[in-house]
Amino acid sequence: MNHSSARSVLATKLLLLLLTSALAPIALAQALPGITPAVKAPGTLRIATWNLEWLIAPRDFPQLARDCVPPKGESNNPRSIPCDVATEGGRVDADFEALARYARALDADVVSLQEVDGVAAAGRVFKSHSFCLSSRPNVQNNGFAIRQGIPFRCGTEVVALGLGGRVRYGVELVLYPGTAREMFLLSVHLKSGCPRQALDSRREACVLLARQVPELERWIDAQAAAGHRFAVLGDFNRDLLADRGPARDANGVQLGLWNEIDDGDPTGAKLSTVAEGQPYSNCASTQNYQGYIDHVVLGAALAAWRVPNSFVRLTYADADAASRKLSDHCPVGVDLQLPR
């Protein structure tokens, strides 16, 4: 073979390799019914959020199950799990492989994770990612999975969101630090049990969520005041698209979450949620929820980078939902156009 022919063969192989890499998510999506994420364009960054519902490594689950806490019981061990979670059983290898297939189909560069028990569990789903996870000793934690090769640093945890350890911290991530692409992301998992009720409700969940709102707004306002591009991603446990009433009543009592944090003060604190205007899709046909509680919320500066029509909602094939232990949540995401 002469040098010209050798170069031609090499070029062909390289082209096939590039095409294979680019089309891999499409092929995987076609192989798994129900998976229809948009294909990312070159130069874009896909950010997403995914609550993985008590994701615990198989090696750790048996001991946690033995030490579980019954309903209305108490434990001084922060790593205790509820006995109803223990009774349902842990995930097996096939469950993790199914979740990993969905992670590959999602094709996200950065994912805000919730309910993961450290790298031992998260790394079985996101096998080509690095992690910034909460330092809480608890099993149910949040943080980020970052595709390897993307410059980042783990930021300061927003411990105040944890209300003295009763609920989850916020986890900060800085992408492309010190460059024109720099952005600040916050992973949250807010208090559950108050999805649409007014925050002045006497329900304990609403009382706790109302206490978290000022801490969340403090982080948002600090990012806006500093001129940062920022986003908050996670399980808000709140239907933000339905939460559009007044932030406070005539006496200044807090009523809502969205209009409290989306007040545009300081400049740059005007927010948008990527699910706005999107029809709601349940994760599987067996679910009957009515609205999004998992959100990607963009600050004004980062929203300017949003790729039009790039909203991502990755749902589960019914066969997988029936046969595998996946999650009661599924991903929400969006693509951002990065500057060159």
XYZ file of C-alpha atoms in Angstrom:
340
model
C 0.000 0.000 0.000
C 1.458 3.400 -0.975
C 1.507 6.415 1.344
C -1.463 8.046 -0.401
C -3.634 4.937 0.035
C -2.576 4.581 3.680
C -3.534 8.185 4.392
C -6.897 7.611 2.681
C -7.630 4.532 4.796
C -6.617 6.375 7.969
C -8.830 9.338 7.092
C -11.767 7.007 6.444
C -11.279 5.290 9.805
C -11.110 8.626 11.605
C -14.287 9.808 9.888
C -16.106 6.612 10.862
C -14.916 7.006 14.443
C -16.203 10.574 14.608
C -19.541 9.611 13.092
C -19.886 6.672 15.448
C -19.193 8.882 18.482
C -21.619 11.558 17.319
C -24.402 9.109 16.525
C -24.009 6.876 19.576
C -26.697 8.673 21.622
C -29.074 8.514 18.635
C -28.510 4.799 18.165
C -29.013 4.184 21.865
C -32.188 6.251 21.872
C -33.569 4.253 18.955
C -32.717 1.014 20.722
C -34.640 2.002 23.855
C -38.273 3.048 23.277
C -39.222 6.173 25.192
C -35.799 7.780 24.919
C -35.954 10.869 22.730
C -33.341 13.408 23.860
C -32.304 16.045 21.359
C -28.915 15.557 19.761
C -26.427 18.146 20.966
C -24.910 20.510 18.449
C -21.138 21.109 18.455
C -20.018 23.738 20.934
C -22.969 23.249 23.266
C -23.128 22.153 26.892
C -26.017 20.050 28.154
C -26.942 20.553 31.804
C -29.611 18.451 33.492
C -31.049 17.318 36.811
C -31.969 13.782 37.887
C -33.213 12.453 41.219
C -32.092 8.810 41.383
C -34.317 7.737 44.315
C -32.229 6.226 47.102
C -29.315 5.239 44.882
C -27.193 3.025 47.138
C -24.308 0.763 46.121
C -25.208 -2.962 46.436
C -22.305 -3.556 48.824
C -23.701 -0.983 51.276
C -27.418 -1.717 51.110
C -27.637 -4.895 53.277
C -26.150 -3.252 56.376
C -28.246 -0.117 55.909
C -31.361 -2.271 55.571
C -30.585 -4.147 58.794
C -30.263 -0.860 60.687
C -33.367 0.770 59.162
C -35.697 3.104 61.054
C -39.401 2.122 61.302
C -42.191 4.649 60.603
C -42.239 7.376 63.261
C -39.054 5.907 64.701
C -35.920 7.879 65.518
C -32.236 7.211 65.077
C -29.049 8.995 66.059
C -27.304 7.450 63.066
C -27.345 9.945 60.159
C -26.945 7.040 57.723
C -30.168 5.341 58.784
C -32.680 4.677 56.018
C -36.458 4.207 56.398
C -37.600 0.604 56.741
C -40.023 1.015 53.830
C -37.007 1.728 51.602
C -35.241 -1.305 53.069
C -38.295 -3.519 52.471
C -38.415 -2.575 48.791
C -34.916 -3.990 48.420
C -31.772 -2.612 46.875
C -30.763 -2.394 43.256
C -28.999 -5.245 41.492
C -26.384 -4.982 38.738
C -29.029 -5.062 35.995
C -30.769 -2.046 37.535
C -27.551 -0.028 37.557
C -26.836 -1.036 33.964
C -30.306 0.125 32.917
C -29.783 3.483 34.640
C -26.355 3.769 33.004
C -27.953 3.247 29.569
C -30.348 6.093 30.254
C -27.455 8.248 31.458
C -25.646 7.632 28.166
C -28.784 8.438 26.188
C -29.256 11.642 28.183
C -25.778 12.615 26.981
C -25.532 15.424 29.535
C -22.219 17.072 30.281
C -23.228 18.103 33.783
C -25.997 16.550 35.880
C -27.321 17.754 39.215
C -27.934 14.550 41.176
C -30.242 13.939 44.116
C -30.646 10.976 46.475
C -27.250 9.425 45.755
C -25.106 7.735 48.397
C -21.714 8.957 47.288
C -19.402 8.143 44.411
C -19.694 4.373 44.941
C -23.327 4.559 43.839
C -23.241 7.500 41.407
C -20.180 6.144 39.589
C -22.090 3.032 38.559
C -24.534 5.198 36.593
C -22.188 7.933 35.354
C -19.071 6.024 34.386
C -17.311 8.815 32.472
C -17.882 11.611 34.951
C -16.205 13.216 37.936
C -18.226 14.234 40.980
C -18.839 17.092 43.388
C -21.118 15.711 46.108
C -22.380 16.978 49.434
C -20.258 16.319 52.509
C -23.281 15.331 54.599
C -22.847 11.874 56.156
C -26.427 10.963 55.256
C -27.323 8.413 52.596
C -29.608 10.720 50.632
C -27.351 13.400 49.171
C -27.060 15.713 46.185
C -24.327 17.187 44.029
C -23.011 17.012 40.476
C -21.688 14.576 37.910
C -19.312 16.310 35.462
C -18.182 14.751 32.209
C -14.455 14.096 32.288
C -12.461 16.734 30.411
C -14.636 19.695 31.422
C -12.707 22.123 33.659
C -14.393 22.618 37.028
C -13.932 23.166 40.702
C -16.221 22.150 43.535
C -17.519 25.325 45.150
C -18.612 26.121 48.680
C -21.523 24.110 50.049
C -24.596 26.127 51.002
C -24.894 24.520 54.419
C -27.574 26.993 55.517
C -30.046 25.324 53.139
C -29.801 22.265 55.397
C -31.512 24.075 58.302
C -29.155 22.704 60.899
C -28.942 19.265 59.311
C -32.673 18.599 58.981
C -32.635 18.709 55.172
C -30.139 18.737 52.293
C -27.364 21.256 51.683
C -26.866 23.131 48.438
C -23.805 22.054 46.439
C -22.017 24.639 44.299
C -20.081 23.875 41.127
C -17.966 26.276 39.060
C -17.510 25.285 35.411
C -14.705 26.633 33.202
C -13.309 28.693 36.112
C -11.494 31.871 35.154
C -12.527 31.755 31.486
C -15.133 33.434 29.282
C -17.262 30.304 29.760
C -17.297 30.461 33.559
C -20.628 29.665 35.198
C -21.815 28.908 38.718
C -24.296 26.079 39.277
C -26.120 25.085 42.461
C -27.542 21.604 43.061
C -30.551 21.556 45.392
C -32.981 19.055 46.856
C -35.526 21.109 48.757
C -37.944 19.891 51.419
C -40.673 17.580 50.105
C -44.355 17.655 51.036
C -45.380 21.170 49.994
C -45.671 21.004 46.179
C -48.415 23.612 45.666
C -49.609 24.773 49.065
C -49.041 28.323 50.287
C -45.870 28.608 52.325
C -47.771 30.052 55.289
C -49.443 26.662 55.727
C -49.012 25.076 59.154
C -47.969 21.845 57.479
C -44.459 21.079 58.755
C -43.107 20.500 55.247
C -44.279 23.962 54.165
C -42.789 25.550 57.283
C -39.399 23.997 56.523
C -39.551 24.847 52.813
C -40.404 28.450 53.688
C -37.269 28.581 55.855
C -35.158 27.368 52.931
C -36.373 30.047 50.524
C -34.355 32.973 52.002
C -31.178 30.875 51.912
C -31.769 29.978 48.270
C -32.517 33.589 47.388
C -29.365 34.713 49.203
C -27.221 32.511 46.939
C -29.065 33.663 43.801
C -28.750 37.337 44.720
C -25.045 36.954 45.504
C -24.401 35.428 42.075
C -26.395 38.141 40.321
C -24.685 40.928 42.279
C -21.283 39.502 41.334
C -22.240 39.498 37.652
C -21.966 35.717 37.390
C -23.720 33.457 34.922
C -25.582 31.005 37.137
C -28.256 28.333 37.377
C -30.019 26.343 40.091
C -30.714 22.714 39.194
C -32.463 20.054 41.206
C -35.501 18.603 42.855
C -37.352 21.650 44.142
C -40.249 19.471 45.349
C -42.335 22.390 44.154
C -44.372 22.887 40.987
C -42.787 26.198 40.036
C -44.991 26.572 36.962
C -48.088 26.534 39.191
C -46.453 28.657 41.908
C -47.121 32.029 40.285
C -49.198 33.783 42.949
C -47.924 36.677 45.062
C -44.688 36.111 46.947
C -46.129 37.677 50.116
C -49.456 38.819 51.513
C -50.340 42.371 52.574
C -48.657 41.800 55.931
C -45.413 40.603 54.363
C -45.990 36.937 55.184
C -44.315 34.649 52.655
C -46.749 32.728 50.436
C -44.871 31.542 47.356
C -41.423 30.372 46.321
C -41.077 31.351 42.669
C -41.958 35.033 42.858
C -39.867 35.370 46.011
C -36.684 34.266 44.246
C -37.615 35.641 40.791
C -37.787 39.291 41.785
C -35.136 40.670 39.434
C -33.370 42.373 42.335
C -30.436 42.791 42.033
C -30.065 43.158 38.280
C -29.407 39.732 36.811
C -31.628 37.935 39.322
C -34.475 37.637 36.819
C -34.958 33.892 36.423
C -36.422 31.442 33.926
C -37.217 27.759 34.295
C -36.529 25.685 31.201
C -39.803 23.748 31.600
C -41.813 26.928 30.992
C -44.215 26.333 28.092
C -43.425 22.618 27.886
C -46.140 19.958 28.175
C -45.725 17.786 31.243
C -44.533 14.223 30.622
C -44.640 11.535 33.296
C -41.547 9.351 33.565
C -43.559 6.211 32.763
C -47.149 5.501 31.727
C -47.915 4.144 35.204
C -47.383 7.577 36.769
C -50.084 10.202 37.087
C -48.318 13.329 38.293
C -49.486 16.739 37.132
C -46.432 18.979 36.888
C -42.673 19.349 37.045
C -40.980 19.501 40.435
C -37.497 18.896 38.969
C -36.200 22.114 37.455
C -33.314 23.813 35.710
C -33.587 27.500 36.628
C -31.372 29.913 34.687
C -30.222 33.361 35.728
C -30.610 36.086 33.113
C -26.996 36.034 31.903
C -26.896 32.258 31.442
C -30.371 32.203 29.883
C -28.896 34.254 27.023
C -26.852 31.155 26.106
C -29.857 28.841 25.979
C -30.204 26.974 22.680
C -33.769 27.461 21.356
C -36.003 24.375 21.467
C -33.392 22.363 23.371
C -35.545 21.339 26.343
C -34.817 17.722 27.296
C -37.156 15.379 29.137
C -35.909 11.787 29.165
C -38.630 9.267 30.049
C -38.469 5.527 30.684
C -39.606 2.718 28.432
C -42.527 0.928 30.085
C -40.715 -2.408 29.860
C -37.780 -0.968 31.816
C -40.039 0.744 34.332
C -41.811 -2.573 34.958
C -38.783 -4.856 35.147
C -36.010 -2.669 36.552
C -35.662 -0.513 39.665
C -35.090 2.866 38.015
C -36.382 6.001 39.781
C -39.646 7.808 40.401
C -38.005 10.861 38.798
C -36.480 11.232 35.332
C -34.160 13.862 33.861
C -34.926 17.420 32.811
C -32.296 19.401 30.934
C -31.363 22.071 28.420
C -28.500 22.908 26.059
C -26.337 26.017 26.308
C -24.333 27.545 23.458
C -20.807 28.133 24.717
C -18.719 31.061 23.466
C -15.619 30.157 21.484
